[in-house]
mmCIF file of C-alpha atoms in Angstrom:
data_model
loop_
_atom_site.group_PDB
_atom_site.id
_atom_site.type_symbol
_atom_site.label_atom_id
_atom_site.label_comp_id
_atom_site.label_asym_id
_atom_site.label_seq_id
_atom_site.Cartn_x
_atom_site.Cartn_y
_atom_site.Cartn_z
ATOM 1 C CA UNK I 1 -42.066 -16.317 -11.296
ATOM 2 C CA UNK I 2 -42.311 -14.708 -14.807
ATOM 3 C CA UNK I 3 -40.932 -11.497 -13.076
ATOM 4 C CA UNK I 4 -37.980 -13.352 -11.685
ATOM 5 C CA UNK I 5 -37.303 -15.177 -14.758
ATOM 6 C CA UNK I 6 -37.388 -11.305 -16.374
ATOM 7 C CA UNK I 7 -34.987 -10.040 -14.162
ATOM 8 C CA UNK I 8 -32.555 -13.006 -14.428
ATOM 9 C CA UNK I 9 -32.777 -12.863 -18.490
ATOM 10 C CA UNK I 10 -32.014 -8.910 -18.291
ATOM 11 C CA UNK I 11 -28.861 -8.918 -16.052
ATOM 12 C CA UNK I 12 -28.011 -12.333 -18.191
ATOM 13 C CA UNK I 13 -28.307 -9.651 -21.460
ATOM 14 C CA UNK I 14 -26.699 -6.942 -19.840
ATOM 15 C CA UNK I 15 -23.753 -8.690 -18.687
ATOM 16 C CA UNK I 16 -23.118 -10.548 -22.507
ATOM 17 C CA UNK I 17 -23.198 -7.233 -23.975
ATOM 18 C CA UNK I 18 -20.302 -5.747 -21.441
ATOM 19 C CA UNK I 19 -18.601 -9.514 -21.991
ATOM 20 C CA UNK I 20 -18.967 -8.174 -25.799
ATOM 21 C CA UNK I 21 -17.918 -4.915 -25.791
ATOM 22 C CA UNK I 22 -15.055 -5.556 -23.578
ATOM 23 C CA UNK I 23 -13.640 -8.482 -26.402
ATOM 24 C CA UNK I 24 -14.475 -5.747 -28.981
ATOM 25 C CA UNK I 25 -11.744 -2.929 -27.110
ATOM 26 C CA UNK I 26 -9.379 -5.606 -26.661
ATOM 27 C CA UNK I 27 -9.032 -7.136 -29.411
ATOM 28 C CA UNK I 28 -8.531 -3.785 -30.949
ATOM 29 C CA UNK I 29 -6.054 -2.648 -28.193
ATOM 30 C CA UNK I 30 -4.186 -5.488 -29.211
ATOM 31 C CA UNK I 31 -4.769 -4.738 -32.562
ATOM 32 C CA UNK I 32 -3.155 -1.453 -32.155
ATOM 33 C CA UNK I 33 -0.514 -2.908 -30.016
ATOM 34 C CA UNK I 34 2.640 -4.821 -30.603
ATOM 35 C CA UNK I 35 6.037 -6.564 -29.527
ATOM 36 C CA UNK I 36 8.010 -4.839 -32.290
ATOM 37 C CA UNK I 37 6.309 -1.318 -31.550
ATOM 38 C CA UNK I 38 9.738 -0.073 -30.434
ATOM 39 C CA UNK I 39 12.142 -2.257 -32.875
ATOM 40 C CA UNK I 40 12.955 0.696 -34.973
ATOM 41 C CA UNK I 41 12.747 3.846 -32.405
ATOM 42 C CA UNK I 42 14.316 2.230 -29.477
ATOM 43 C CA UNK I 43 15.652 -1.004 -30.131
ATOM 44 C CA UNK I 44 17.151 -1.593 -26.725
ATOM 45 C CA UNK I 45 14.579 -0.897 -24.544
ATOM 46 C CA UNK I 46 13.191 -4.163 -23.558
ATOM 47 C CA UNK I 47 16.474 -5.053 -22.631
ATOM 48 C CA UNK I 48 17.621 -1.614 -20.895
ATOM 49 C CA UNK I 49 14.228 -2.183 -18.542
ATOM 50 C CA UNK I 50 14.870 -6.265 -18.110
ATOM 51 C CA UNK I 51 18.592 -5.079 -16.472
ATOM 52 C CA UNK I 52 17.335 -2.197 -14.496
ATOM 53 C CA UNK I 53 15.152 -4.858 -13.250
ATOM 54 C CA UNK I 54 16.935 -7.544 -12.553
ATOM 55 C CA UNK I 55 19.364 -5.421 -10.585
ATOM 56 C CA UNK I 56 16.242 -4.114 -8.282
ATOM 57 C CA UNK I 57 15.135 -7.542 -7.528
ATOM 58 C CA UNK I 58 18.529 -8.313 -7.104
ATOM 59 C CA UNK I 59 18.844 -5.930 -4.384
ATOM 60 C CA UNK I 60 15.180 -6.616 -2.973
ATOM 61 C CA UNK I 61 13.378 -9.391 -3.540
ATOM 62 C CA UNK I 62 10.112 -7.712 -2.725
ATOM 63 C CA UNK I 63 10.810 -5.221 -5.404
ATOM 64 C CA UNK I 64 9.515 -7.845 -7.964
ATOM 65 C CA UNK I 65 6.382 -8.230 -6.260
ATOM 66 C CA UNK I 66 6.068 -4.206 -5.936
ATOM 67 C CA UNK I 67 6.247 -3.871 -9.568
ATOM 68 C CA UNK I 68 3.429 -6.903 -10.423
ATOM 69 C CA UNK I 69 1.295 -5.033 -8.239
ATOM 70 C CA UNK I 70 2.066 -1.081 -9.834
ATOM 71 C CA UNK I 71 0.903 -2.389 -12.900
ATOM 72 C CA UNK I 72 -2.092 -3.883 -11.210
ATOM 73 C CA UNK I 73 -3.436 -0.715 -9.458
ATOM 74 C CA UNK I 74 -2.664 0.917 -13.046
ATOM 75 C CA UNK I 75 -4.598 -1.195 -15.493
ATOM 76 C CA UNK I 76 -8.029 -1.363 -12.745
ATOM 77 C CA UNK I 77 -7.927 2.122 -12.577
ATOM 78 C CA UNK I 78 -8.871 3.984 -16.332
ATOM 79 C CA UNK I 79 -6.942 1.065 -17.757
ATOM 80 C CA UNK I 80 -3.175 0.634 -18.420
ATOM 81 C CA UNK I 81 -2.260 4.365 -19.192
ATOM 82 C CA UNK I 82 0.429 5.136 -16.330
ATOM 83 C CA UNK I 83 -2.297 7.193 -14.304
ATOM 84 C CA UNK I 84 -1.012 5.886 -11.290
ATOM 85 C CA UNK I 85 2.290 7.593 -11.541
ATOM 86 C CA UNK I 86 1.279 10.752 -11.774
ATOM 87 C CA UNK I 87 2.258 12.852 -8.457
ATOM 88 C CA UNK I 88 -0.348 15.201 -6.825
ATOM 89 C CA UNK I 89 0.303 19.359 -7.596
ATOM 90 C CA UNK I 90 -1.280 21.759 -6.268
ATOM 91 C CA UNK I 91 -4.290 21.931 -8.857
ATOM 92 C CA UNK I 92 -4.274 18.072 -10.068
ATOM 93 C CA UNK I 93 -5.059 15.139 -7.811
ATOM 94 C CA UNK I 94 -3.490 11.987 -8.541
ATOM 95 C CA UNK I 95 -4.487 8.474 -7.386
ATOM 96 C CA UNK I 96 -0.943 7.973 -5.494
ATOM 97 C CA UNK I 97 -3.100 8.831 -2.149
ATOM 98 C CA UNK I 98 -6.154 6.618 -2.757
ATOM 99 C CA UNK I 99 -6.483 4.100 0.594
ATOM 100 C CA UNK I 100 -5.426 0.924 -1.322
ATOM 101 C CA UNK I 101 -2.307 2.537 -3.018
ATOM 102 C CA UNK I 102 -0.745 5.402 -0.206
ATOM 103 C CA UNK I 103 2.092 3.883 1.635
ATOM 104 C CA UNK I 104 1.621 0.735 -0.021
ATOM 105 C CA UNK I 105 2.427 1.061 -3.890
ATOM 106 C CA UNK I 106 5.854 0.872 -4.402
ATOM 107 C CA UNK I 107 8.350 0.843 -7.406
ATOM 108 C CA UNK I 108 8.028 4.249 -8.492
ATOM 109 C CA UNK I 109 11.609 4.955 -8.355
ATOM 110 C CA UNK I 110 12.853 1.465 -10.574
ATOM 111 C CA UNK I 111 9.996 3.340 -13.133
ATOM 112 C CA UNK I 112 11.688 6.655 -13.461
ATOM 113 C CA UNK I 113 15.213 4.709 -13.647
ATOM 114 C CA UNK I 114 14.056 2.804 -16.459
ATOM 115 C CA UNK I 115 12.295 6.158 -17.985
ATOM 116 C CA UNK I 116 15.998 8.567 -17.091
ATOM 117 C CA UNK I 117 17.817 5.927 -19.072
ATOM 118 C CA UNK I 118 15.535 5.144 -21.679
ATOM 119 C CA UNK I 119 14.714 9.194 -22.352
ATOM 120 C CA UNK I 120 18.894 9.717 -22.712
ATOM 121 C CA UNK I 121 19.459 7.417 -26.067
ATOM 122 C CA UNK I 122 15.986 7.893 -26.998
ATOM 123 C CA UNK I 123 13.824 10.661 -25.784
ATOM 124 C CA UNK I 124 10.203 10.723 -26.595
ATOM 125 C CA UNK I 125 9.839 7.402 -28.112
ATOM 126 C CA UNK I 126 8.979 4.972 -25.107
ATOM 127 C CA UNK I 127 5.582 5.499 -22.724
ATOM 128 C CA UNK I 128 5.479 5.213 -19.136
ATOM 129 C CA UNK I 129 2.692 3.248 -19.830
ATOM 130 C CA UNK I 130 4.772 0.041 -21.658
ATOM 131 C CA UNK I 131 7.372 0.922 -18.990
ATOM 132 C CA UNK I 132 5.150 -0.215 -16.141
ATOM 133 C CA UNK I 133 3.729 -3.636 -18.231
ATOM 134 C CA UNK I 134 7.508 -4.599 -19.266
ATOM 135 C CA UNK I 135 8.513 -3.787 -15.552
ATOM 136 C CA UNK I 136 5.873 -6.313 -13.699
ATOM 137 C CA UNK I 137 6.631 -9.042 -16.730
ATOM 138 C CA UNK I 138 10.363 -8.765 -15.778
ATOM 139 C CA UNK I 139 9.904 -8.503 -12.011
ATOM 140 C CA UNK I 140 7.794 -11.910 -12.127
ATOM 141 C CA UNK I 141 10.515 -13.761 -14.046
ATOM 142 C CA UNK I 142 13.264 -12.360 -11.765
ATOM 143 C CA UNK I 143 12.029 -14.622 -8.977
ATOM 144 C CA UNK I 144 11.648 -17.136 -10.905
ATOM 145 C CA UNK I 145 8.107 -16.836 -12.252
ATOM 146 C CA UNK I 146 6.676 -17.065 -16.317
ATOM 147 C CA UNK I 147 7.261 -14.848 -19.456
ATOM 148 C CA UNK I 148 4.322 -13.848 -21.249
ATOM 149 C CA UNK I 149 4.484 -11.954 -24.345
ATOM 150 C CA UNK I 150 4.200 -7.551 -23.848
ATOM 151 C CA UNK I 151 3.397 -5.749 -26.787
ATOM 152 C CA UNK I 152 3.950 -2.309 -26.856
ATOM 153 C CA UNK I 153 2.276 0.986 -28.528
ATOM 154 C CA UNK I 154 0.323 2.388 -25.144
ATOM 155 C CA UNK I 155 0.306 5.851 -24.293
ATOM 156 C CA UNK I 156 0.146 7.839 -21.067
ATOM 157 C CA UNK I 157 -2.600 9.406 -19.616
ATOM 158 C CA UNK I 158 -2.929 13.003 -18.615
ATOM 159 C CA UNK I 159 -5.289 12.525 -16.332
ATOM 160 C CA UNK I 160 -5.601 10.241 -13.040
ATOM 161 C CA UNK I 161 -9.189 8.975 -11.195
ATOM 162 C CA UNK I 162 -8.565 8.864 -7.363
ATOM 163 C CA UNK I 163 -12.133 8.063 -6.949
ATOM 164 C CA UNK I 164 -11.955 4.668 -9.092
ATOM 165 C CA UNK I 165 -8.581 4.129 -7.364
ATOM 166 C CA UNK I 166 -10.438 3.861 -3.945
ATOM 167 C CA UNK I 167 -13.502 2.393 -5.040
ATOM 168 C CA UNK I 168 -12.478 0.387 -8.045
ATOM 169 C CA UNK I 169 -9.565 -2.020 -6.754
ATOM 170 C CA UNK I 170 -10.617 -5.120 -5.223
ATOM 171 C CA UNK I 171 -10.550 -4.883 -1.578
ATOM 172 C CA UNK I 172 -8.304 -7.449 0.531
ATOM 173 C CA UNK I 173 -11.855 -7.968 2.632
ATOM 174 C CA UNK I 174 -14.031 -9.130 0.159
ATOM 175 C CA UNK I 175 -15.220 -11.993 -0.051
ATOM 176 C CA UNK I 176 -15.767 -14.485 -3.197
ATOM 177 C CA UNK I 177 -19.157 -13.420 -4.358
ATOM 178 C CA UNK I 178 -17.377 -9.519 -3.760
ATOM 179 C CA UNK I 179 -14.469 -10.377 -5.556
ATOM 180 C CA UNK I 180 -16.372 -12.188 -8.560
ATOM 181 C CA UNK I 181 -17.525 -8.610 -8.669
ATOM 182 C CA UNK I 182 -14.719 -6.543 -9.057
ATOM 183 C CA UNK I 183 -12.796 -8.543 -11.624
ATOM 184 C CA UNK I 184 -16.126 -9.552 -13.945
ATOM 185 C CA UNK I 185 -16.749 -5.362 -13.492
ATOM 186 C CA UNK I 186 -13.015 -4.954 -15.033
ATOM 187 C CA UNK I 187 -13.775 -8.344 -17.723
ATOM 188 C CA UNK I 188 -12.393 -10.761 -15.959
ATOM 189 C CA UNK I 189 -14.264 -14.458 -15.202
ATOM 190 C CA UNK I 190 -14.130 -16.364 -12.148
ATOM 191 C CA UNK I 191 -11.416 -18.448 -12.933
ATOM 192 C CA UNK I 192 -9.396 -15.791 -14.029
ATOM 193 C CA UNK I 193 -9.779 -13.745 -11.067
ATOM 194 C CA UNK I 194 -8.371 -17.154 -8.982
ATOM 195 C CA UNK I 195 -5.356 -17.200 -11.556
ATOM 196 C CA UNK I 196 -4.380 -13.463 -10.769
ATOM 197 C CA UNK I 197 -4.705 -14.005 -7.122
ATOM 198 C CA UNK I 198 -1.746 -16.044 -7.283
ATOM 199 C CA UNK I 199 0.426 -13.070 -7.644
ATOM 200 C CA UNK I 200 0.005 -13.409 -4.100
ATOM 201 C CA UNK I 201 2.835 -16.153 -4.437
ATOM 202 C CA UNK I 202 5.386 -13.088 -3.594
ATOM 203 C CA UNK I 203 5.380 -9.751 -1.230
ATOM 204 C CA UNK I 204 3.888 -9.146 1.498
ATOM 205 C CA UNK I 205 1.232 -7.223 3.449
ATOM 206 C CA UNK I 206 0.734 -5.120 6.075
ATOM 207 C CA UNK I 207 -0.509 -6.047 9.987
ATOM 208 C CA UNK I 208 -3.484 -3.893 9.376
ATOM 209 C CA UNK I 209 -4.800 -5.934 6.306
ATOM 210 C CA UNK I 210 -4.990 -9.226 8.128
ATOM 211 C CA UNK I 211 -5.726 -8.273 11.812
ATOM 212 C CA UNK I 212 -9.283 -9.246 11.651
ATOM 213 C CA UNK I 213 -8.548 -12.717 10.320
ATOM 214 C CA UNK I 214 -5.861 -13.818 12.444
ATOM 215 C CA UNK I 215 -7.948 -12.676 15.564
ATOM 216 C CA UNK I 216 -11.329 -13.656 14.647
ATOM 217 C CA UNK I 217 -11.548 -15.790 11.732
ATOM 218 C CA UNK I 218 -12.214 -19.685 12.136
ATOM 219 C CA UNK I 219 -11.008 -20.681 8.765
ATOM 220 C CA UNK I 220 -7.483 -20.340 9.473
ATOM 221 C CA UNK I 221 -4.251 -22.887 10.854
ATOM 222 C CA UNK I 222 -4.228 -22.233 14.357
ATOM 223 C CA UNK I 223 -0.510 -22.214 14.620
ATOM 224 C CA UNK I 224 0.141 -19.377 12.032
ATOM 225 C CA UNK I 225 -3.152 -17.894 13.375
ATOM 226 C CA UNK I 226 -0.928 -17.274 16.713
ATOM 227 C CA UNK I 227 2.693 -16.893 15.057
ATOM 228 C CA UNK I 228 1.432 -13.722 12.925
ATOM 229 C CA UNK I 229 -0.386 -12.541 16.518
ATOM 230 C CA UNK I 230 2.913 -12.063 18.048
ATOM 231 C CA UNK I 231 3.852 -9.169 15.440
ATOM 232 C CA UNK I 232 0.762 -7.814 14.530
ATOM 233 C CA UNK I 233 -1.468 -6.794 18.232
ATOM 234 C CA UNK I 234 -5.145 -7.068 18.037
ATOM 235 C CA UNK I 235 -5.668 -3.239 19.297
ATOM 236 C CA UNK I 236 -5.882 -0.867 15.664
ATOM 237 C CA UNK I 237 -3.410 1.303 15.595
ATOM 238 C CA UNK I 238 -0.275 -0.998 17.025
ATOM 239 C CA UNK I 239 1.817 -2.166 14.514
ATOM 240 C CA UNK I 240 -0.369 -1.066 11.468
ATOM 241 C CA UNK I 241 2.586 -1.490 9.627
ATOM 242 C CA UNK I 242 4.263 -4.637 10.724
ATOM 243 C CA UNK I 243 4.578 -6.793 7.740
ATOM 244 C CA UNK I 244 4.256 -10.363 7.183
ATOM 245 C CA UNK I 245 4.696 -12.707 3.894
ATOM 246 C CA UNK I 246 1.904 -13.656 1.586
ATOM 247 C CA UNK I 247 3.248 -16.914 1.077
ATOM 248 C CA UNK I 248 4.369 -18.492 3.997
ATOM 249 C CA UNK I 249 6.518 -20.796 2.280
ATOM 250 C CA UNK I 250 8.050 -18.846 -0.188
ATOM 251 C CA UNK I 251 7.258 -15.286 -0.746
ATOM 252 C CA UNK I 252 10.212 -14.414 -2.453
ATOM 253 C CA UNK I 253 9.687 -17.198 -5.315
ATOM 254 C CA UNK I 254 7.102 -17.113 -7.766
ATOM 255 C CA UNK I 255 5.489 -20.116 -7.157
ATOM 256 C CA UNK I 256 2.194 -22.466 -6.722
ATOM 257 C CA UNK I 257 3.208 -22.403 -2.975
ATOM 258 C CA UNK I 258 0.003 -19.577 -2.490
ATOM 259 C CA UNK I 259 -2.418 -22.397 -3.547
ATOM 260 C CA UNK I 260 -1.328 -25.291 -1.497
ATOM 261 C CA UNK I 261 -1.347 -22.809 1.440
ATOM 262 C CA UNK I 262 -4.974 -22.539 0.858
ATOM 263 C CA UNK I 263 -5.636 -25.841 1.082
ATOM 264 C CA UNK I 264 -4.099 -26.192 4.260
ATOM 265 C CA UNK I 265 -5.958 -22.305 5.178
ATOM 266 C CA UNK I 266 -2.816 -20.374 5.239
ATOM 267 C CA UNK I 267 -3.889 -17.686 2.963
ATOM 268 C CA UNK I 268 -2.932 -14.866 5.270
ATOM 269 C CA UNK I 269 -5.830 -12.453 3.511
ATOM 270 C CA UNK I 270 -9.422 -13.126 4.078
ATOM 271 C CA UNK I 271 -9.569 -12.670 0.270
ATOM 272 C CA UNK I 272 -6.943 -15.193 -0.307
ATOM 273 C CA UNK I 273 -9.074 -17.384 2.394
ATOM 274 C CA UNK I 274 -12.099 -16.520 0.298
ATOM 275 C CA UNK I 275 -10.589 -18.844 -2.890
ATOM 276 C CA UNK I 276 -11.863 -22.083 -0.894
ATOM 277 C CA UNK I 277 -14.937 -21.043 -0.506
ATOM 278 C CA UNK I 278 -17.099 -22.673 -3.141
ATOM 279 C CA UNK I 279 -16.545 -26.256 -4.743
ATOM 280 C CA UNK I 280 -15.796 -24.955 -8.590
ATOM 281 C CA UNK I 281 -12.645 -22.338 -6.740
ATOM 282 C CA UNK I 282 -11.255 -24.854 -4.367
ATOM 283 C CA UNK I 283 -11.115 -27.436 -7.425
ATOM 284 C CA UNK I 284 -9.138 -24.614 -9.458
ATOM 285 C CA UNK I 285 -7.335 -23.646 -6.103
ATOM 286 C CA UNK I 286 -6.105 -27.489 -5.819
ATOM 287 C CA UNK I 287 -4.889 -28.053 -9.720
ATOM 288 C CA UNK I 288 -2.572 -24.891 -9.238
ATOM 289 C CA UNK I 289 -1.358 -26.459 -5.687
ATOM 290 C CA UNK I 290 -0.568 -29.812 -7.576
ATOM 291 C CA UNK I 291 0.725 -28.231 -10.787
ATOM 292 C CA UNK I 292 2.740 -24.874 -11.220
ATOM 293 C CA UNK I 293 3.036 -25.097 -15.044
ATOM 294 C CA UNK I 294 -1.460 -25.051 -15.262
ATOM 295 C CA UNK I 295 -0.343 -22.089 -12.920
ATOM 296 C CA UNK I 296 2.128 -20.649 -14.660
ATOM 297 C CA UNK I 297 -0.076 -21.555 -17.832
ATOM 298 C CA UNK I 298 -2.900 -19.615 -16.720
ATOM 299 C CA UNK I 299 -1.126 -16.689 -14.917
ATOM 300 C CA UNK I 300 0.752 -15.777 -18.227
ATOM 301 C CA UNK I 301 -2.744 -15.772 -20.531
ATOM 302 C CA UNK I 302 -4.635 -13.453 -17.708
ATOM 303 C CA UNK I 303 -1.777 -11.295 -17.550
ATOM 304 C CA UNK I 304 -1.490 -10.393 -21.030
ATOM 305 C CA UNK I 305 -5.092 -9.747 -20.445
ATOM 306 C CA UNK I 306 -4.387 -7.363 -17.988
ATOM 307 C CA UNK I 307 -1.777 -5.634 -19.653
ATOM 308 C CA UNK I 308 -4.456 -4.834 -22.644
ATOM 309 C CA UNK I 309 -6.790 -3.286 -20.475
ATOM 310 C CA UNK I 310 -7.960 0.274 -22.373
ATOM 311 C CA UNK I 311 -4.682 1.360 -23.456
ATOM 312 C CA UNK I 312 -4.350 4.921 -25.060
ATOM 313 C CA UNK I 313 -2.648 4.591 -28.664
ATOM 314 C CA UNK I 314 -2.505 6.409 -31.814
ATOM 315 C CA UNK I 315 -2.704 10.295 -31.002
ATOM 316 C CA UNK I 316 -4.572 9.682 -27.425
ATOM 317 C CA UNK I 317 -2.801 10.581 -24.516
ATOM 318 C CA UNK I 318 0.917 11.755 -24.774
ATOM 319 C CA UNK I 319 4.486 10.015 -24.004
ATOM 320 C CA UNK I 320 5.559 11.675 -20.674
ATOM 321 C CA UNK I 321 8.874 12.909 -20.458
ATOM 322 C CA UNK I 322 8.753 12.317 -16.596
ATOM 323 C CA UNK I 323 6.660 9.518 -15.366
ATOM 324 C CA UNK I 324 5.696 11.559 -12.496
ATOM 325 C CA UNK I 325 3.663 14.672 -14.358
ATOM 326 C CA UNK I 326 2.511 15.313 -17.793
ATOM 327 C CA UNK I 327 4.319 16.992 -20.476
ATOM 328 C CA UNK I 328 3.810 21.031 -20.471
ATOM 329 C CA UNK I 329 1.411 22.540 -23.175
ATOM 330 C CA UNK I 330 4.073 23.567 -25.844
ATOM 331 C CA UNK I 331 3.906 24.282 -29.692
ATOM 332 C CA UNK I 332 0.155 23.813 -30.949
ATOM 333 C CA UNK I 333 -1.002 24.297 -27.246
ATOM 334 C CA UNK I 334 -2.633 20.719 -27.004
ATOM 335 C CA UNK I 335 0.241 19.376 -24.792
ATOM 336 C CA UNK I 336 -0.282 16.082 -26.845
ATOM 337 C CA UNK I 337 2.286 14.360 -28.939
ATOM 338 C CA UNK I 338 1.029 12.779 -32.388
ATOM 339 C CA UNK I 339 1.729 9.268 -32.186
ATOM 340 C CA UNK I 340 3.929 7.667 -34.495
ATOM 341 C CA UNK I 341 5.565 3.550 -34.202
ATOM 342 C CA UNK I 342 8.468 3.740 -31.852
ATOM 343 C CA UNK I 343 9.675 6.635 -33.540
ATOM 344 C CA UNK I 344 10.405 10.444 -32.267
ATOM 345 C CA UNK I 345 7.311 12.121 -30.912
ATOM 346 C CA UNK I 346 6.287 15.431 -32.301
ATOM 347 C CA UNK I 347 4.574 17.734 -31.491
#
C-alpha cells in the first residue's frame, strides 16, 4: 500500500513539474512573441497571407482543413518552427515522409505562395514559421470557423525530427486513455485535447484510417457503418485511398456538427469514437454539440496554445528564404540570421 501510494505521489510530482516547466516556456514564447512583430518590417503581411488564403479555400474547401492540420503536424513535432516543410536532400531527412504526414499533409504549395509574395516586397523579414500559424488561423475562418489572436516573432528551424514525426503525433487508433497521452506529453489537458479534436469539424480522411471501425467496431450507426463500406472494401490494400468526410454533416463548415455526430456515434475515426468513452468527455462532447460558441470559445484559447508551442525567436533558428530548405551558409559561415523585430535580417 505505502509502495503504491509512493508510486502514485512520484508520477503525481513528475507530471506538476512538466505542467510547470511547460507554463514557464510558454509564457516566455509568448513573451517573446507578438501581433505587431511585423507592423514595421512588413506591414501587409497578415493581410497578403489572409487573401492568398481565402482564394485557396475558395477554390477548395478542403484546403482550409489542410492548412489547420500543417500547422498541427508542425507544432507536435520540435514545436512550431516550420520543420515540417523542409523537403528531403540527399544528406538531410525531413519529416515530409513520416507515416502520419506522406501523402496526407497537404498545403505546402498555398505556404510557398504566401512566402514568393511575401519575400518580393519584403525579403527576409517574415518566417515560414508565422506563415504556417497565420495560414491555419485564416483557413479556419474561411469556412466559417473563429479568429483567435496570432502573434508573430517565430523562427524557422534548420533541422527536422522524422522520428518524433512518426512516433510523436497522436495516432487516429488510439484510444482515450492513448490520446490523454499524447496531448498531456505535448501540455495539453484532457479537455483540451477534446476541444482540438473538433478540428475534425472539416476535411476528410482516408479509407485506410477507418477500415477497421466501419467493419468491426460496435460503437458505430449501422447505416453509415454500411454507406462508408460501399467505398472503402474490407480487404487492405483496395481503395486505401478512397476518401470520406469527417463530418458527415458538414465537413466543409467549421462547425459543432463533429460533436453531435458523436453523440449519435458518427465519428468516422475510432479516435473521434474514443471522445464518448468516459462520463467527464461525453459531458464536454455534448456542451460543444448543444453550443458552437463554448466550441468556438474553447477551440480559439487551445489554439493559441498550440501556436506557442517552443517557438525559435531572437537569434535561434533562421528566416528561410524558401520554405522548403534552409538558407545556405553565407557571410560569417553560421547560416543563421540575427534576429531583429520585423525588420531586414542580417547576416
Amino acid at each position: 500500500m505505502t509502495s503504491s501510494s509512493s508510486s502514485s505521489s512520484s508520477s503525481s510530482s513528475a507530471y506538476n513539474f512538466f505542467l510547470a516547466v511547460f507554463l514557464v516556456v510558454i509564457t516566455l514564447a509568448n513573451a517573446q512573441l507578438s501581433p505587431s512583430f511585423y507592423d514595421s518590417g512588413c506591414p501587409l503581411f497578415a493581410q497578403t497571407a489572409r487573401s492568398i488564403v481565402r482564394t485557396a479555400v475558395a477554390q477548395e474547401q478542403r484546403m482550409g482543413a489542410s492548412l489547420l492540420r500543417l500547422h498541427f503536424h508542425d507544432c507536435f513535432v520540435q514545436g512550431c518552427d516550420a520543420s515540417i516543410l523542409l523537403d528531403d536532400t540527399a544528406n538531410f531527412t525531413g519529416e515530409k515522409t513520416a507515416i502520419p504526414n506522406v501523402n496526407s499533409v497537404r498545403g505546402y504549395e498555398v505556404i510557398d505562395q504566401i512566402k514568393a509574395q511575401v519575400e518580393s516586397v519584403c525579403p527576409g523579414v517574415v518566417s515560414c514559421a508565422d506563415i504556417v500559424a497565420v495560414a491555419a488561423r485564416d483557413g479556419v475562418v474561411a469556412l466559417g470557423g473563429p479568429s483567435w489572436t496570432v502573434p508573430f516573432g517565430r523562427r524557422d528551424s534548420i533541422t527536422a525530427n522524422i522520428t518524433a514525426a512518426n512516433n510523436e503525433l497522436p495516432s487516429p487508433f488510439l484510444n482515450l486513455t492513448g490520446l490523454i497521452d499524447s496531448f498531456s506529453n505535448k501540455g495539453f489537458t484532457a479537455s483540451e485535447m477534446v476541444t482540438l479534436s473538433g478540428a475534425h469539424t472539416i476535411g476528410l480522411a482516408r479509407c485506410s484510417l477507418f477500415r477497421e471501425r466501419i467493419y468491426n467496431e460496435t460503437n458505430i450507426d449501422p447505416d453509415y457503418a454500411a454507406s462508408l463500406r460501399l467505398t472503402c472494401p474490407r480487404v487492405s490494400g483496395n481503395g486505401d485511398n478512397n476518401l470520406a468526410p469527417m463530418d458527415v454533416q458538414s465537413s466543409e463548415n467549421f462547425d459543432n456538427d463533429y460533436y453531435e455526430n458523436l453523440i449519435g456515434q458518427y465519428g468516422l475515426l475510432h479516435s473521434d469514437q474514443e471522445l464518448t468513452s468516459t462520463t467527464t468527455t461525453t459531458l464536454q462532447v455534448a456542451l460543444y454539440s448543444v453550443s458552437n460558441d463554448a466550441f468556438f470559445d474553447d477551440f480559439s484559447d487551445a489554439m493559441n496554445k498550440m501556436s506557442l508551442m517552443s517557438p525559435l525567436t531572437g537569434t535561434q533558428g533562421q528566416i528561410r528564404a524558401n520554405c522548403r530548405r534552409v538558407n545556405p551558409t553565407v557571410g560569417r559561415g553560421s547560416g543563421l540570421e540575427m534576429a531583429s523585430e520585423g525588420g531586414r535580417a542580417s547576416y
